[in-house]
Coordinates of C-alpha atoms in Angstrom, one line a residue:
M1 CA -28.2 22.8 -2.1
R2 CA -28.1 19.1 -2.8
G3 CA -24.4 19.0 -1.7
Q4 CA -25.3 20.8 1.6
L5 CA -28.1 18.3 2.2
A6 CA -25.7 15.5 1.5
L7 CA -23.2 16.8 4.0
R8 CA -25.8 17.3 6.7
A9 CA -27.1 13.8 6.2
A10 CA -23.6 12.4 6.4
T11 CA -22.9 14.2 9.6
A12 CA -26.1 12.8 11.2
A13 CA -25.4 9.3 10.0
S14 CA -21.8 9.4 11.3
W15 CA -23.0 10.7 14.7
A16 CA -25.6 7.9 14.9
S17 CA -23.0 5.3 14.0
R18 CA -20.6 6.5 16.7
R19 CA -23.4 6.5 19.3
A20 CA -24.3 3.0 18.4
G21 CA -20.7 1.8 18.8
R22 CA -20.4 0.8 15.1
G23 CA -17.1 2.6 14.4
N24 CA -16.2 6.2 13.7
G25 CA -19.0 6.6 11.2
S26 CA -17.0 8.0 8.4
M27 CA -17.8 5.2 5.9
I28 CA -21.6 5.3 6.4
G29 CA -21.5 9.1 6.2
G30 CA -19.6 9.0 2.9
L31 CA -22.0 6.3 1.5
I32 CA -25.1 8.3 2.3
A33 CA -23.7 11.6 1.1
L34 CA -22.8 10.1 -2.3
K35 CA -26.3 8.6 -2.6
I36 CA -27.8 12.0 -2.2
D37 CA -25.3 13.8 -4.4
P38 CA -23.0 11.7 -6.6
S39 CA -21.1 14.9 -7.6
L40 CA -20.1 15.6 -4.0
M41 CA -16.5 14.3 -4.4
A42 CA -15.8 16.8 -7.1
Q43 CA -17.4 19.6 -5.1
L44 CA -15.3 18.8 -2.0
G45 CA -12.1 18.6 -4.0
C46 CA -12.6 21.8 -5.9
G47 CA -9.8 24.3 -5.1
K48 CA -7.5 21.8 -3.4
R49 CA -4.1 20.9 -4.7
T50 CA -4.4 17.1 -4.5
V51 CA -2.0 14.2 -4.5
L52 CA -3.5 10.8 -5.3
V53 CA -1.5 7.7 -4.3
T54 CA -2.2 4.3 -5.8
G55 CA -0.6 0.9 -6.3
T56 CA -1.0 -2.7 -5.3
N57 CA 1.2 -2.4 -2.2
G58 CA 2.3 0.5 0.0
K59 CA -0.6 2.9 -0.6
S60 CA -1.4 3.6 3.1
T61 CA 2.3 4.0 4.1
T62 CA 3.1 6.3 1.2
T63 CA -0.1 8.4 1.7
R64 CA 0.9 8.9 5.4
M65 CA 4.5 9.8 4.3
T66 CA 3.1 12.2 1.6
T67 CA 0.8 13.8 4.1
A68 CA 3.7 14.4 6.5
A69 CA 5.8 15.9 3.7
L70 CA 3.0 18.1 2.5
Q71 CA 2.3 19.3 6.0
T72 CA 5.5 21.3 5.7
L73 CA 3.4 23.5 3.3
G74 CA 0.1 23.6 5.1
R75 CA -2.9 21.7 6.3
V76 CA -3.7 18.4 4.5
A77 CA -6.9 16.5 4.0
T78 CA -6.3 12.7 4.1
Q79 CA -7.8 9.4 5.3
A80 CA -7.0 8.4 8.8
D81 CA -8.1 4.8 8.3
G82 CA -6.9 3.9 4.8
A83 CA -10.5 3.8 3.4
N84 CA -9.5 4.2 -0.3
M85 CA -12.7 3.9 -2.2
D86 CA -15.3 6.6 -2.9
A87 CA -17.1 6.7 0.4
G88 CA -13.9 6.8 2.4
I89 CA -12.4 9.5 0.1
V90 CA -15.6 11.7 0.5
A91 CA -15.5 11.2 4.3
A92 CA -11.8 12.4 4.4
L93 CA -12.5 15.4 2.3
T94 CA -15.6 16.2 4.3
A95 CA -13.6 16.1 7.5
H96 CA -11.0 18.5 6.2
R97 CA -13.1 20.9 4.0
T98 CA -10.9 23.9 4.5
A99 CA -7.5 22.3 4.0
P100 CA -5.8 23.7 0.9
L101 CA -3.9 20.4 0.3
A102 CA -5.0 16.8 0.0
A103 CA -3.1 13.4 0.1
I104 CA -5.6 10.7 -0.9
E105 CA -5.1 7.0 -1.0
V106 CA -7.0 5.4 -3.9
D107 CA -7.7 1.8 -4.8
E108 CA -6.2 1.1 -8.2
L109 CA -9.5 0.2 -9.7
H110 CA -11.0 3.5 -8.6
L111 CA -8.2 5.7 -9.7
P112 CA -9.6 6.8 -13.2
H113 CA -12.9 8.1 -12.0
V114 CA -11.5 9.6 -8.7
A115 CA -8.9 11.4 -10.8
D116 CA -11.7 12.7 -13.1
A117 CA -13.6 14.0 -10.0
L118 CA -10.6 15.6 -8.1
N119 CA -8.4 16.7 -11.1
P120 CA -5.2 16.0 -9.1
S121 CA -2.0 18.0 -9.3
V122 CA 0.1 14.9 -8.7
V123 CA -0.6 11.1 -9.0
V124 CA 1.9 8.7 -7.3
L125 CA 2.1 5.4 -9.1
L126 CA 3.9 2.9 -6.8
N127 CA 3.7 -0.6 -8.3
L128 CA 1.3 -2.9 -10.1
S129 CA 1.2 -6.6 -9.5
R130 CA -1.3 -9.5 -9.2
D131 CA -3.8 -9.1 -6.4
Q132 CA -7.2 -10.7 -5.8
L133 CA -8.2 -12.0 -9.2
D134 CA -11.8 -12.4 -8.1
R135 CA -12.0 -8.6 -7.4
V136 CA -9.3 -6.9 -9.4
G137 CA -9.0 -9.0 -12.5
E138 CA -6.2 -9.6 -14.9
I139 CA -3.2 -7.3 -14.3
N140 CA -2.6 -6.2 -17.9
M141 CA -6.2 -5.1 -18.2
I142 CA -5.7 -2.9 -15.1
E143 CA -2.6 -1.4 -16.6
R144 CA -4.4 -0.4 -19.8
R145 CA -7.3 1.1 -17.8
L146 CA -5.0 3.2 -15.7
R147 CA -3.0 4.3 -18.7
E148 CA -6.2 5.5 -20.4
G149 CA -7.3 7.2 -17.2
M150 CA -4.1 9.1 -16.8
A151 CA -4.2 10.2 -20.4
R152 CA -7.2 12.3 -19.5
H153 CA -5.1 14.4 -17.1
P154 CA -2.1 15.6 -19.1
A155 CA -1.5 18.5 -16.7
A156 CA -1.1 16.2 -13.7
V157 CA 2.5 15.3 -12.6
L158 CA 2.9 11.5 -12.5
V159 CA 5.4 10.4 -9.9
A160 CA 6.1 6.9 -11.3
N161 CA 8.4 4.1 -10.2
C162 CA 10.6 3.3 -13.2
D163 CA 11.7 0.0 -11.6
D164 CA 8.2 -1.4 -12.1
V165 CA 7.5 -2.4 -15.7
L166 CA 3.7 -2.0 -15.5
V167 CA 3.8 1.4 -13.8
T168 CA 6.3 2.6 -16.4
S169 CA 3.9 1.6 -19.1
I170 CA 1.1 3.6 -17.5
A171 CA 3.2 6.7 -17.4
Y172 CA 5.5 6.2 -20.4
D173 CA 3.6 8.4 -22.9
H174 CA 2.5 11.0 -20.4
P175 CA 3.8 14.6 -21.0
N176 CA 4.5 15.3 -17.3
V177 CA 6.4 12.5 -15.5
V178 CA 8.8 12.5 -12.5
W179 CA 10.6 9.1 -12.7
V180 CA 11.7 7.6 -9.3
S181 CA 13.9 4.6 -8.9
A182 CA 12.0 3.2 -5.9
G183 CA 12.9 -0.4 -6.3
S184 CA 10.8 -3.5 -7.2
G185 CA 11.3 -6.7 -5.3
W186 CA 8.7 -8.5 -7.4
S187 CA 8.8 -8.9 -11.2
V188 CA 6.9 -12.1 -11.7
D189 CA 3.9 -10.2 -13.2
A190 CA 5.9 -8.3 -15.7
T191 CA 8.0 -10.9 -17.5
S192 CA 6.4 -9.9 -20.8
C193 CA 6.0 -6.4 -22.3
P194 CA 2.5 -4.9 -21.5
R195 CA 2.6 -3.2 -24.9
S196 CA 3.8 -5.9 -27.3
G197 CA 3.6 -9.2 -25.3
E198 CA 7.3 -9.9 -26.0
P199 CA 9.8 -10.7 -23.3
I200 CA 11.3 -8.1 -20.9
V201 CA 15.0 -8.4 -20.6
W202 CA 16.7 -7.3 -17.3
E203 CA 20.3 -6.2 -17.2
G204 CA 21.1 -5.3 -13.6
E205 CA 18.6 -2.6 -12.6
H206 CA 17.9 -1.7 -16.2
W207 CA 15.3 -3.4 -18.4
Y208 CA 13.9 -3.2 -21.9
S209 CA 11.3 -4.8 -24.1
T210 CA 12.3 -7.0 -27.0
G211 CA 9.2 -6.2 -29.0
A212 CA 8.6 -2.4 -28.6
D213 CA 10.4 0.9 -28.1
F214 CA 9.9 0.6 -24.3
K215 CA 12.6 0.6 -21.7
R216 CA 13.4 1.7 -18.2
P217 CA 13.6 5.6 -18.1
E218 CA 16.4 7.4 -16.4
P219 CA 15.2 8.4 -12.9
Q220 CA 15.3 11.9 -11.6
W221 CA 15.1 10.5 -8.0
R222 CA 16.6 7.4 -6.6
V223 CA 17.1 5.9 -3.2
D224 CA 19.7 3.6 -1.7
E225 CA 21.1 2.8 1.8
Q226 CA 23.0 6.0 1.8
G227 CA 20.0 8.3 1.3
L228 CA 17.9 10.0 -1.3
H229 CA 19.4 11.4 -4.5
G230 CA 17.5 14.0 -6.5
P231 CA 17.8 16.3 -9.5
D232 CA 20.9 18.5 -10.0
G233 CA 23.1 16.4 -7.6
L234 CA 20.8 16.8 -4.6
E235 CA 21.7 14.3 -1.8
I236 CA 19.5 14.0 1.3
Q237 CA 19.8 11.8 4.4
L238 CA 16.8 9.6 4.7
S239 CA 16.2 8.3 8.3
L240 CA 13.0 6.3 8.5
A241 CA 11.2 4.8 11.5
L242 CA 9.7 2.1 9.3
P243 CA 11.8 -0.9 8.2
G244 CA 12.6 -2.3 4.8
R245 CA 13.8 -1.3 1.3
A246 CA 10.2 -1.0 0.1
N247 CA 9.5 1.8 2.7
R248 CA 12.6 3.7 1.5
G249 CA 11.1 3.6 -2.0
N250 CA 7.8 4.7 -0.6
A251 CA 9.5 7.7 1.1
A252 CA 11.3 8.6 -2.1
Q253 CA 8.0 8.8 -4.1
A254 CA 6.4 10.8 -1.2
V255 CA 9.2 13.3 -1.2
A256 CA 9.1 13.6 -5.0
A257 CA 5.4 14.3 -4.9
A258 CA 5.7 16.9 -2.2
V259 CA 8.5 18.6 -4.1
A260 CA 6.3 18.7 -7.2
L261 CA 3.9 20.9 -5.2
G262 CA 6.7 23.2 -3.9
A263 CA 7.9 21.6 -0.7
D264 CA 11.5 21.9 0.4
P265 CA 13.1 18.5 -0.3
V266 CA 15.1 18.4 2.9
K267 CA 12.1 19.2 5.1
A268 CA 9.9 16.8 3.2
A269 CA 12.4 14.0 3.6
A270 CA 12.7 14.7 7.3
A271 CA 8.9 14.6 7.7
T272 CA 8.7 11.1 6.2
G273 CA 10.8 9.9 9.1
T274 CA 8.1 10.9 11.6
V275 CA 5.8 8.1 10.3
R276 CA 6.0 5.2 12.8
E277 CA 3.0 3.0 12.2
I278 CA 0.0 2.8 10.0
A279 CA -3.3 1.4 11.5
G280 CA -1.3 -1.0 13.7
R281 CA 1.2 -2.1 11.1
Y282 CA 4.8 -2.2 12.3
R283 CA 3.8 -1.6 15.9
S284 CA 5.3 -3.6 18.7
I285 CA 3.1 -4.8 21.6
D286 CA 3.9 -6.9 24.7
V287 CA 2.0 -10.2 24.7
D288 CA 2.6 -12.4 27.7
G289 CA 6.2 -11.2 28.0
R290 CA 6.9 -11.4 24.2
S291 CA 7.7 -8.2 22.3
T292 CA 5.4 -8.8 19.3
R293 CA 5.8 -6.8 16.1
M294 CA 2.9 -6.8 13.7
L295 CA 3.4 -6.9 9.9
L296 CA 0.7 -7.0 7.2
A297 CA 0.8 -8.5 3.7
K298 CA -2.0 -9.0 1.2
N299 CA -0.7 -10.4 -2.0
P300 CA 2.5 -12.2 -3.3
A301 CA 4.5 -9.1 -3.9
G302 CA 3.6 -7.7 -0.5
W303 CA 4.4 -11.0 1.2
Q304 CA 7.8 -11.1 -0.4
E305 CA 8.6 -7.6 0.8
A306 CA 7.3 -8.3 4.3
L307 CA 9.3 -11.6 4.6
S308 CA 12.5 -9.6 3.9
M309 CA 11.7 -7.4 7.0
I310 CA 11.6 -10.4 9.4
D311 CA 14.3 -10.0 12.1
P312 CA 16.5 -13.2 11.8
A313 CA 17.2 -12.8 15.6
A314 CA 13.5 -13.2 16.5
T315 CA 12.7 -16.2 18.7
G316 CA 9.4 -16.8 17.0
L317 CA 7.6 -16.1 13.7
V318 CA 3.8 -16.4 13.5
I319 CA 2.4 -16.5 10.0
A320 CA -1.4 -16.1 10.1
V321 CA -3.6 -16.6 7.0
N322 CA -7.3 -16.3 6.5
G323 CA -9.3 -16.8 3.3
Q324 CA -12.3 -14.5 3.7
V325 CA -13.7 -12.4 0.9
P326 CA -11.5 -9.3 1.6
D327 CA -8.4 -11.6 1.5
G328 CA -9.5 -13.5 -1.6
E329 CA -10.9 -16.9 -1.0
D330 CA -8.4 -18.6 -3.4
L331 CA -5.1 -19.1 -1.6
S332 CA -3.2 -20.6 -4.5
W333 CA -1.0 -17.4 -4.3
L334 CA 0.8 -19.0 -1.4
W335 CA 2.7 -21.1 -3.9
D336 CA 4.1 -17.9 -5.5
V337 CA 5.7 -16.7 -2.3
R338 CA 9.4 -17.6 -1.8
F339 CA 9.2 -18.7 1.9
E340 CA 12.7 -18.8 3.4
H341 CA 14.3 -21.0 5.9
F342 CA 14.3 -19.4 9.3
E343 CA 17.2 -21.1 11.1
G344 CA 16.9 -20.8 14.9
T345 CA 13.4 -19.3 14.8
Q346 CA 10.3 -21.2 15.7
V347 CA 7.8 -20.8 12.9
V348 CA 4.1 -21.2 13.6
A349 CA 1.3 -21.5 11.0
A350 CA -1.8 -19.8 12.2
G351 CA -5.2 -18.4 11.0
E352 CA -8.3 -19.9 9.6
R353 CA -6.3 -21.4 6.7
A354 CA -3.4 -22.6 8.9
T355 CA -3.5 -26.0 7.3
D356 CA -3.1 -24.7 3.8
L357 CA -0.2 -22.6 4.9
A358 CA 1.3 -25.5 6.7
V359 CA 1.3 -27.6 3.5
R360 CA 3.1 -24.7 1.7
L361 CA 5.7 -24.4 4.5
T362 CA 6.3 -28.1 4.3
Y363 CA 7.1 -28.0 0.6
A364 CA 9.3 -25.0 1.2
G365 CA 11.3 -27.0 3.7
V366 CA 10.4 -24.7 6.6
E367 CA 10.2 -26.5 10.0
H368 CA 7.0 -25.3 11.8
I369 CA 4.2 -26.1 14.1
T370 CA 0.5 -25.4 13.5
V371 CA -1.6 -23.4 16.0
A372 CA -4.7 -22.0 14.4
D373 CA -5.5 -19.3 17.0
P374 CA -3.0 -16.5 16.4
V375 CA -3.0 -15.3 20.0
R376 CA -2.2 -18.9 21.2
A377 CA 0.3 -19.1 18.4
I378 CA 2.2 -16.1 19.8
A379 CA 2.1 -17.7 23.3
S380 CA 3.6 -20.9 21.8
C381 CA 6.7 -19.1 20.9
P382 CA 9.7 -18.8 23.2
P383 CA 10.0 -15.6 25.3
G384 CA 11.7 -12.8 23.5
R385 CA 10.9 -11.1 20.2
V386 CA 8.1 -12.5 18.1
E387 CA 7.4 -11.4 14.5
V388 CA 3.8 -11.7 13.3
L389 CA 3.0 -11.6 9.6
A390 CA -0.7 -11.8 8.7
N391 CA -3.0 -11.2 5.8
Y392 CA -5.8 -8.6 5.9
T393 CA -8.6 -10.2 8.0
A394 CA -6.1 -12.2 10.1
F395 CA -4.3 -8.9 10.9
R396 CA -7.6 -7.1 11.6
D397 CA -9.0 -9.9 13.9
L398 CA -5.7 -10.3 15.7
N399 CA -5.5 -6.6 16.5
R400 CA -9.0 -6.8 17.9
D401 CA -8.2 -9.9 20.0
L402 CA -5.0 -8.3 21.3
A403 CA -6.8 -5.1 22.2
E404 CA -9.2 -7.2 24.3
K405 CA -6.4 -9.1 25.9
T406 CA -4.0 -6.3 26.6
G407 CA -6.2 -3.2 26.6
V408 CA -3.8 -1.6 24.0
R409 CA -5.5 -0.6 20.8
A410 CA -3.9 0.0 17.4

């Protein structure tokens, strides 16, 4: 009865939020529902075969790809907006109460208790790297917390990226693991063994600890430019709409998760190719005659992957950085990013912290100009293709400003 009351209150709150023009109301509905009945998440997840997706980078993209792959089996409950904490998860499950399957994006800090509530069939572990220290904390502590959380669910299949040292440590002792070689362009946060503290030695794509019986497992799935390679010699063409090596790795883990629940691997792989943008990321929009592509990055590992996606033929590159609470107010991470030289491309430093970024670009030897307003920064670029790379609130605010300017919403 308390659960039913919570759902009715959530529906009313969501309706009121929409009527007031305060968004779609899903978050406020989820918050109120959980206040009334803290066990509601477990009730809503009961009877569903659920995939949880977590990691520092790529959660939203992989969740969308996993959803597409699982839809080859049936209806899927998932978040439409990437709200990956308790209220957003409850809202997603409330909106899709009768769906037999679920693909749920989960913030890495929330994974242990969300897994306890939803008893997942599959957990996808993408990567683990330093994020906002003021919110997330020290990375080895997070690894230990996730390892302990997954140990409480021995029946769950862990789809784990064996190219990521910290993710491998989370899954290494688990009885039910599907190892995927999904790639890892960032290893700065795993130079030492999370189990012994001794150095990690890399030999090509393989790695091992010098202080513990801990090494890269042999993957059952791997991805390369030719396609996706699975168990028993399976080879599948992988044609994605999204750019970058990282997204091929995301697709590989999404397919492996869907196959663990019984999906046909060829159909699952084809479904991942239907994902074209995620909440405005990767979309292109015309801004004053400039074809502008929007990319999002939120931490050093994500920035490194996003920089590798920049089209060298672009006539302009706008890099927009804010330092608000959701971004992390400490921007010292800028010095961990390997900014490249963009020959023939006009680079513009933008955002509320454009000056901090400009100092970093100067030391990186990148010629640039500074235009704090991202919309004006785009207009300052020569006509043609403009790439925009922004952190969280800069990306959010720019999407809002472009919607007002062009009438096109993400």
